[in-house]
Coordinates of N, CA, C and O in Angstrom, one line a residue:
X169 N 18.6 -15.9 22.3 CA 17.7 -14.9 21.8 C 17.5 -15.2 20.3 O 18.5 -15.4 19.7
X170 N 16.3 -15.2 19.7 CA 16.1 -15.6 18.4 C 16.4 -14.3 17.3 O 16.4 -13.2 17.7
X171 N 16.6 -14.6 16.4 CA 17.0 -13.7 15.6 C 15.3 -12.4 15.1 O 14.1 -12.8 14.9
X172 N 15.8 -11.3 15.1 CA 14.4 -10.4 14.1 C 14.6 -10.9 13.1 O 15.8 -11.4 12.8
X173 N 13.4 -11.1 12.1 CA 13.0 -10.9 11.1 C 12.2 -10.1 10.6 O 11.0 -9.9 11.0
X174 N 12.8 -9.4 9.7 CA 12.2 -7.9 8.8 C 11.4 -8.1 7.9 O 12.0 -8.7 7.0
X175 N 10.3 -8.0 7.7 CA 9.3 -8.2 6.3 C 8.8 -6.5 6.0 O 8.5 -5.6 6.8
X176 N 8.9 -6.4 4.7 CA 8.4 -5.5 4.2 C 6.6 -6.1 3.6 O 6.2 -7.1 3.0
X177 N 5.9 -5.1 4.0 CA 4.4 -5.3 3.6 C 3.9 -5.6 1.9 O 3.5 -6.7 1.6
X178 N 4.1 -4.7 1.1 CA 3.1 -4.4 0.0 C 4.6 -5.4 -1.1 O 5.8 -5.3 -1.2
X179 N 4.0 -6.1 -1.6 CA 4.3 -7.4 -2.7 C 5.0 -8.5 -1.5 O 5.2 -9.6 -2.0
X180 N 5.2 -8.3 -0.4 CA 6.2 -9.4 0.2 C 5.2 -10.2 0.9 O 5.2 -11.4 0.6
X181 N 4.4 -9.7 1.8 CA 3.4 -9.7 2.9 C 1.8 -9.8 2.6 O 1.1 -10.7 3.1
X182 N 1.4 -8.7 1.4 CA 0.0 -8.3 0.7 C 0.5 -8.8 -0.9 O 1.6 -8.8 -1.5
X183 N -0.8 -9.2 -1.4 CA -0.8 -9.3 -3.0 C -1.0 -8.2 -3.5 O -1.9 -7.5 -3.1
X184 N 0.0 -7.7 -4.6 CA 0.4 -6.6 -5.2 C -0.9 -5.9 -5.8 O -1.3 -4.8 -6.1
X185 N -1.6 -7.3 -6.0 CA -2.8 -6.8 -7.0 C -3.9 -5.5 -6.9 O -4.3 -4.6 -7.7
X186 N -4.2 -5.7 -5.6 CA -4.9 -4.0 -4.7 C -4.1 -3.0 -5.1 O -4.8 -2.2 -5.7
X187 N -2.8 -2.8 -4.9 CA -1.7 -1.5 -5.2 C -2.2 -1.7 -6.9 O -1.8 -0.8 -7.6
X188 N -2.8 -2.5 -7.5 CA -2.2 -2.3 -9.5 C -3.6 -1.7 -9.5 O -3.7 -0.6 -9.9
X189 N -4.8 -2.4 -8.9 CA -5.9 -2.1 -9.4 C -6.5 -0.4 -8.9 O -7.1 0.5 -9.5
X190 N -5.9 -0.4 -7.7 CA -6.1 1.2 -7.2 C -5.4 2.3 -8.3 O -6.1 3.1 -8.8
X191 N -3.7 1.9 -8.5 CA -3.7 3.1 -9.3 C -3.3 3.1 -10.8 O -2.8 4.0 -11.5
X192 N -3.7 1.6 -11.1 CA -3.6 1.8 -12.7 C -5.0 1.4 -13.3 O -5.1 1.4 -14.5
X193 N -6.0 1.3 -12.7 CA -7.5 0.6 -13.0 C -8.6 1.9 -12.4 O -9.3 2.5 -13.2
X194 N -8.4 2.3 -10.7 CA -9.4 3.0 -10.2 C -9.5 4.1 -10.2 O -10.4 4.9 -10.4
X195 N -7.9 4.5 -9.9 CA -7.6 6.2 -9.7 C -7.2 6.9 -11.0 O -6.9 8.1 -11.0
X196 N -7.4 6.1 -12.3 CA -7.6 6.9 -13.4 C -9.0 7.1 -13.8 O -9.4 8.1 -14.3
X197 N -9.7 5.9 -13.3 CA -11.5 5.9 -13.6 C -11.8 7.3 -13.0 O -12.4 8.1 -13.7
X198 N -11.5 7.6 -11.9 CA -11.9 8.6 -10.6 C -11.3 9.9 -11.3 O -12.1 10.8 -11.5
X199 N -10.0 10.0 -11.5 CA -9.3 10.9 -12.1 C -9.9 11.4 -13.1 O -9.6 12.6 -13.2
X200 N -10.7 11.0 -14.2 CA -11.1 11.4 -15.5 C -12.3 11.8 -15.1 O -12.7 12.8 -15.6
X201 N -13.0 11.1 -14.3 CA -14.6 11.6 -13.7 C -14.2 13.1 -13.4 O -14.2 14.1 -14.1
X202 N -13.9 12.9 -12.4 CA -13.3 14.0 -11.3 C -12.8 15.6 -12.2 O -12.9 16.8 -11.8
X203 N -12.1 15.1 -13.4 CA -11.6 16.5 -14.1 C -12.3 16.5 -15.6 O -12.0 17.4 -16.4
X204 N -13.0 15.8 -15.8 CA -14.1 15.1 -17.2 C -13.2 15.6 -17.8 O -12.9 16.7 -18.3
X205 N -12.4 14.0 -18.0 CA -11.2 14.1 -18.9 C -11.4 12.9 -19.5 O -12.4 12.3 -19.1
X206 N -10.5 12.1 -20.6 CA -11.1 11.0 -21.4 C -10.3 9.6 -20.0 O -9.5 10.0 -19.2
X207 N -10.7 8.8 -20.2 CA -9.3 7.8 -19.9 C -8.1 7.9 -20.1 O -7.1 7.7 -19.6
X208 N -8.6 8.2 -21.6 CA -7.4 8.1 -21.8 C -5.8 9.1 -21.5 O -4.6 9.0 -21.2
X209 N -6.6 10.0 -21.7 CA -5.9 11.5 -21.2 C -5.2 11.5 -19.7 O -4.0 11.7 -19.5
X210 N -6.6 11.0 -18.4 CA -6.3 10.8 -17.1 C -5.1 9.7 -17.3 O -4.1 10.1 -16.6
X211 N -4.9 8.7 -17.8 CA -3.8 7.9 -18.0 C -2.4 8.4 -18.2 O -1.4 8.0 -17.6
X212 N -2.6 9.4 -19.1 CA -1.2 10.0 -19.8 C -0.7 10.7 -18.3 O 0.3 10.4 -17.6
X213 N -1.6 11.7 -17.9 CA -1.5 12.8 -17.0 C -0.9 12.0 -15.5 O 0.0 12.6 -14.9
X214 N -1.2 10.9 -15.0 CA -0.9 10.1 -14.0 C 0.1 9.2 -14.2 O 0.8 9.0 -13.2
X215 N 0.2 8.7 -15.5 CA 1.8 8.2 -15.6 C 2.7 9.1 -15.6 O 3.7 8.7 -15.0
X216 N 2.9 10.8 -16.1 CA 3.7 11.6 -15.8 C 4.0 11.9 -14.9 O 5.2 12.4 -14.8
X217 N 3.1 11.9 -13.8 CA 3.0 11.7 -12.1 C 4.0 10.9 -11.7 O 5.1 11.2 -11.2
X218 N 3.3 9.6 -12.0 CA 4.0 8.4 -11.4 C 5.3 8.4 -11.7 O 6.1 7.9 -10.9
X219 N 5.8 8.9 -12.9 CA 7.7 8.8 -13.3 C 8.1 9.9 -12.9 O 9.3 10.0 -13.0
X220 N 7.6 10.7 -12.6 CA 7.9 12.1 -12.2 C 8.7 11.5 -10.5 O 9.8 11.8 -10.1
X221 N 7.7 10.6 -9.5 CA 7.9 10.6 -8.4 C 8.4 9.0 -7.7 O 8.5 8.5 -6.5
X222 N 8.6 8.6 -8.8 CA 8.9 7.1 -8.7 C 9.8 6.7 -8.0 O 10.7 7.3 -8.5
X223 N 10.3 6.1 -7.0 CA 11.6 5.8 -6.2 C 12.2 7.2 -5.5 O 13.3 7.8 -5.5
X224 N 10.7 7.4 -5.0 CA 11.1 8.7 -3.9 C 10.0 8.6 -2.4 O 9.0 8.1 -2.7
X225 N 10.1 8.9 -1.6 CA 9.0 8.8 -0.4 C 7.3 9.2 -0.3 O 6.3 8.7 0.3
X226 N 7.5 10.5 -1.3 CA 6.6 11.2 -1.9 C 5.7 9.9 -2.7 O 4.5 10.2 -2.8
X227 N 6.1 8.8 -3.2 CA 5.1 7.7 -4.0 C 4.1 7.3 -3.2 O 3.0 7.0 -3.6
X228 N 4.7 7.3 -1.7 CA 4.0 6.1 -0.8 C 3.3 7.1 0.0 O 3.2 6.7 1.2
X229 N 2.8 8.4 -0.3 CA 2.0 9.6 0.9 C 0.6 9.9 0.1 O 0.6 10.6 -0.9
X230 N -0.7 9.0 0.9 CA -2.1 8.8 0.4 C -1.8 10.6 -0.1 O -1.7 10.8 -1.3
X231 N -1.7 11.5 0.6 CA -2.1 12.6 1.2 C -1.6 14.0 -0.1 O -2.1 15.0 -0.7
X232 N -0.3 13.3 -0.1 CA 0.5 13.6 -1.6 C -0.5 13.5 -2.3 O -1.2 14.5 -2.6
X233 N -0.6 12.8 -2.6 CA -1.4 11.9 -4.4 C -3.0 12.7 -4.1 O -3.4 13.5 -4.9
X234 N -3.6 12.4 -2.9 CA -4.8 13.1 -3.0 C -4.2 14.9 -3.9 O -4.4 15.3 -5.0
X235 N -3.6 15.5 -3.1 CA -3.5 16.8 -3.4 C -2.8 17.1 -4.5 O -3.2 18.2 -5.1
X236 N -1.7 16.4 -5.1 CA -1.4 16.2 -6.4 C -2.3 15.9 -7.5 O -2.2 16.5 -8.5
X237 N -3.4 14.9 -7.3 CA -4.6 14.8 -8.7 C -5.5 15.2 -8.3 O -6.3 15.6 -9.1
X238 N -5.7 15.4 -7.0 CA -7.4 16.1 -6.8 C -8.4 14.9 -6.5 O -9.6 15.2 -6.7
X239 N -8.2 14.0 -6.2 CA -8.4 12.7 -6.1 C -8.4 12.1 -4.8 O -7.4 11.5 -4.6
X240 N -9.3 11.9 -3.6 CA -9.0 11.5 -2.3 C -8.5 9.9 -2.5 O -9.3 9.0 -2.5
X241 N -7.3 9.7 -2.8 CA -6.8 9.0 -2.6 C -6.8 7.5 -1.8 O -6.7 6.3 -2.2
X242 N -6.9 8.1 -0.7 CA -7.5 7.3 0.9 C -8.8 6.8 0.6 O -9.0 5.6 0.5
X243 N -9.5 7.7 0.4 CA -11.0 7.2 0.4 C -11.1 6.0 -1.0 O -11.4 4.8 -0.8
X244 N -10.9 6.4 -1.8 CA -10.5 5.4 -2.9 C -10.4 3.7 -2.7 O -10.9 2.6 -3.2
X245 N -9.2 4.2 -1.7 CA -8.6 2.6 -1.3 C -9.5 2.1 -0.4 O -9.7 0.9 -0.4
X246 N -10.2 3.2 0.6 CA -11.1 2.4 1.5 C -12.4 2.2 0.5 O -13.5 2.2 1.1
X247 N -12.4 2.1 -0.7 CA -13.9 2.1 -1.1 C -13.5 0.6 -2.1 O -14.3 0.3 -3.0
X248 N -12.7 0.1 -1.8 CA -12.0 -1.5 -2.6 C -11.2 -2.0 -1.6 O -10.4 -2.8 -2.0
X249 N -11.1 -1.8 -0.3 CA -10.6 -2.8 0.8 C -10.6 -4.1 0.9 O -9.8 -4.9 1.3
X250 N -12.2 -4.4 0.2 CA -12.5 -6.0 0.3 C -11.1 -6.8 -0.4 O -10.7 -7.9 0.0
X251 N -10.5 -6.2 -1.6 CA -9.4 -6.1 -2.5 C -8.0 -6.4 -2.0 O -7.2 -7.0 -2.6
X252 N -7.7 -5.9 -0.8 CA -6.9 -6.4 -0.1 C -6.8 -7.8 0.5 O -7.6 -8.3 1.2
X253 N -5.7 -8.4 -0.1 CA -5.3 -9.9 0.3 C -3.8 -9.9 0.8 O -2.9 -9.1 0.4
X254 N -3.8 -10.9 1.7 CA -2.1 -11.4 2.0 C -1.7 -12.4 0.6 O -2.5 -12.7 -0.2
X255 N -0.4 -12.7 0.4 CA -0.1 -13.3 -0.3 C -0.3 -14.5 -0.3 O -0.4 -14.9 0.8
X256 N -0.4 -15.6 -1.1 CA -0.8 -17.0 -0.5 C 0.7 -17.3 0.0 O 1.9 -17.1 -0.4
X257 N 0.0 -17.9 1.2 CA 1.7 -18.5 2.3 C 1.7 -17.9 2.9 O 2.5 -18.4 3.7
X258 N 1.3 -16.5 3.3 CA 2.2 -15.3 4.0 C 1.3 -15.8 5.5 O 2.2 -16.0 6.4
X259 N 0.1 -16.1 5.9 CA -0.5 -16.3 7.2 C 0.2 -17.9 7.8 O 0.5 -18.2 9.0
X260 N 0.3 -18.3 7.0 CA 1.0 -19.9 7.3 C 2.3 -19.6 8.0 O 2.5 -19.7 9.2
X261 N 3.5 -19.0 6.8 CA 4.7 -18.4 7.0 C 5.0 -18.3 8.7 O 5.6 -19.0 9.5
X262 N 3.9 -16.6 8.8 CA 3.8 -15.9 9.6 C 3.2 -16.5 10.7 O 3.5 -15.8 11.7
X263 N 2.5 -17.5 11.0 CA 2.1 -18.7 12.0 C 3.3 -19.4 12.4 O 3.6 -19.2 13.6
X264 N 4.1 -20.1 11.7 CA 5.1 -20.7 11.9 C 6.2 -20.3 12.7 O 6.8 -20.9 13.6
X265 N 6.4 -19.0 12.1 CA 7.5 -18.0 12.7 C 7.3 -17.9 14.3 O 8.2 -17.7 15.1
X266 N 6.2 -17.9 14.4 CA 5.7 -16.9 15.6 C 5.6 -18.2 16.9 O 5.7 -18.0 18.1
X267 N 5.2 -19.4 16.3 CA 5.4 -20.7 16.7 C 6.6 -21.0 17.2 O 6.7 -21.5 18.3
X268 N 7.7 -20.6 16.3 CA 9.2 -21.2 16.5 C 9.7 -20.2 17.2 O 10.9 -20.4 17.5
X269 N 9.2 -19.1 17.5 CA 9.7 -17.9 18.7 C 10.3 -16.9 18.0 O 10.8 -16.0 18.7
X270 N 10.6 -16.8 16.9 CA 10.7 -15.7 16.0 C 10.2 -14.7 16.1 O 9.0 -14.5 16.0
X271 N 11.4 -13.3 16.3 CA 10.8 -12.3 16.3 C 10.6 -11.6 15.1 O 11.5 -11.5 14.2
X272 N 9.1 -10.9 15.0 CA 9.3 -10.5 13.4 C 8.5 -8.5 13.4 O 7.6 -7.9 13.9
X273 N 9.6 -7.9 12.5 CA 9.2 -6.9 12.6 C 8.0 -6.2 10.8 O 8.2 -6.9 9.7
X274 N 7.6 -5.7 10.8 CA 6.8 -5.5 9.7 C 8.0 -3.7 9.5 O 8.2 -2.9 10.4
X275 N 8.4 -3.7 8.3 CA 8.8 -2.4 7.9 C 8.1 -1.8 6.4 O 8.1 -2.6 5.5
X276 N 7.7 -0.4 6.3 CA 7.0 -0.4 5.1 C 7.1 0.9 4.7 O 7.2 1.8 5.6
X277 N 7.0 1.3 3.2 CA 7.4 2.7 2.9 C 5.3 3.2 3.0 O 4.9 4.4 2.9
X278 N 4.6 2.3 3.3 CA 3.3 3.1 3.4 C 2.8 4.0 4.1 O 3.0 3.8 5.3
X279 N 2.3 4.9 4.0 CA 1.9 5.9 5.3 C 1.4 5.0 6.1 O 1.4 3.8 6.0
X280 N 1.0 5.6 6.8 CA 0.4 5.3 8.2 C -1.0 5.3 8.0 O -1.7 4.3 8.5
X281 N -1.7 6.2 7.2 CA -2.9 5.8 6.5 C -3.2 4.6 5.9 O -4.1 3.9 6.3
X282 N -2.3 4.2 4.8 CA -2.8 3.4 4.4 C -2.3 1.9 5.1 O -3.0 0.9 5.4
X283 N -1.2 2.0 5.2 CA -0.9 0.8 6.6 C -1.8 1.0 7.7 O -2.1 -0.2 7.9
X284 N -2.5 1.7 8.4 CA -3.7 0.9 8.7 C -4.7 0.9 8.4 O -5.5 0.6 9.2
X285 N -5.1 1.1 7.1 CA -6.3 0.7 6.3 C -5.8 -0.8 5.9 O -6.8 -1.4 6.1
X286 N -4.9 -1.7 5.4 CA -4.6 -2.7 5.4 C -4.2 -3.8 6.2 O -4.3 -5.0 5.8
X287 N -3.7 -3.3 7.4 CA -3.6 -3.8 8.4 C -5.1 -4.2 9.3 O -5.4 -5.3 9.8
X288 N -5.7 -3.3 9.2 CA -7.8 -3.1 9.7 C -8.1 -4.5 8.5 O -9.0 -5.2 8.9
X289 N -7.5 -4.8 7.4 CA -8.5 -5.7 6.6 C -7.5 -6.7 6.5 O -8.0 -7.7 6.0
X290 N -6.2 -6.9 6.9 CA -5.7 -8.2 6.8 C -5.0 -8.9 8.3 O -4.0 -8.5 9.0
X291 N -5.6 -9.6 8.5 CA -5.1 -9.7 10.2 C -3.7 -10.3 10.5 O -3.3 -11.4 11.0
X292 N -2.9 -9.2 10.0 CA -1.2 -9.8 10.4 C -0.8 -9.2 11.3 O 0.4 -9.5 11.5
X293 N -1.2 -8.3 12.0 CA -0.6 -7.0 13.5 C 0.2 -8.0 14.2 O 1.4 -8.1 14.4
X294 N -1.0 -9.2 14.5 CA -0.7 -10.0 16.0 C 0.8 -10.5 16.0 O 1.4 -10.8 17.0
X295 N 1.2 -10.7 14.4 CA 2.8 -11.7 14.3 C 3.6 -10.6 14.7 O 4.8 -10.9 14.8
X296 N 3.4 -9.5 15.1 CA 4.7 -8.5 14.7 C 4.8 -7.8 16.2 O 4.0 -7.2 17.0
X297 N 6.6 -8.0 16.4 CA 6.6 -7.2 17.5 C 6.6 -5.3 17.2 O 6.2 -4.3 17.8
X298 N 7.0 -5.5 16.2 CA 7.6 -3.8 15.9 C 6.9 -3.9 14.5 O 7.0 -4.9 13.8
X299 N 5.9 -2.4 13.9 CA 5.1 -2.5 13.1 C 5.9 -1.0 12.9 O 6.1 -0.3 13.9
X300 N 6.3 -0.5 11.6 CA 6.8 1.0 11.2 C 6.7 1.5 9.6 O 7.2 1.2 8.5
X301 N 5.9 2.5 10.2 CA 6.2 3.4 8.6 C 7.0 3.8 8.3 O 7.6 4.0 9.3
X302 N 7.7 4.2 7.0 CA 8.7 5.2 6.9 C 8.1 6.7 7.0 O 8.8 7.8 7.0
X303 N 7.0 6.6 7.0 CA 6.2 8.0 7.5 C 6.7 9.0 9.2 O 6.9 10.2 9.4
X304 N 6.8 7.9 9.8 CA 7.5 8.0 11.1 C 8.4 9.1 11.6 O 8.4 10.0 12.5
X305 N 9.6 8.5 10.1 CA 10.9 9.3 10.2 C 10.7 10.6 9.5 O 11.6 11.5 9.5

């Protein structure tokens, strides 16, 4: 029996860059529209967020963040999807693996929202026997 292999999605799997540009580039542009606040202000106000909730479950819940800034969140990310990329290597990797009979599971702190809004735009499902949020638990 071949061994599992565990991948986590967002920097391992996906380029980080989508996760920087959503909420340090888009969701302050939206944020300041949204409460006609300066940038700069929406900046201050969202970083206090973000350290407030940093290395807790609560980071990774679209649904949190919408109702915390007032900001649909989700919709945000589906309105820069094209933005979503795999990492370079990660399709090849993940070909290989699946080649050599490797079983591979995808584990990830993202909701389920947005794991499948990225999953819908990056076609890695098919490698994975077991696909899980921590939304789940």
């Amino acid at each position: 029996m071949q061994p599992i292999l565990m991948f986590d999605m967002d920097g391992t799997l996906l380029d980080l860059a989508f996760d920087d540009l959503i909420w340090n580039q888009k969701l302050p542009e939206r944020h300041a529209q949204t409460h006609q606040c300066s940038l700069e202000q929406s900046k201050a106000t969202l970083f206090e967020f973000y350290q407030e909730h940093k290395h807790t479950i609560l980071w990774y819940s679209s649904r949190y963040w919408s109702e915390k800034v007032g900001v649909d969140v989700l919709k945000l990310q589906y309105d820069f999807k094209d933005k979503i990329q795999p990492r370079f290597g990660c399709i090849e990797l993940l070909e290989q693996l699946k080649a050599q009979g490797y079983r591979c599971w995808l584990l990830t702190n993202a909701d389920t929202a947005g794991l499948k809004l990225k999953l819908d735009n990056v076609d890695i499902a098919p490698y994975f026997e077991v696909i899980v949020s921590s939304q789940e638990f």
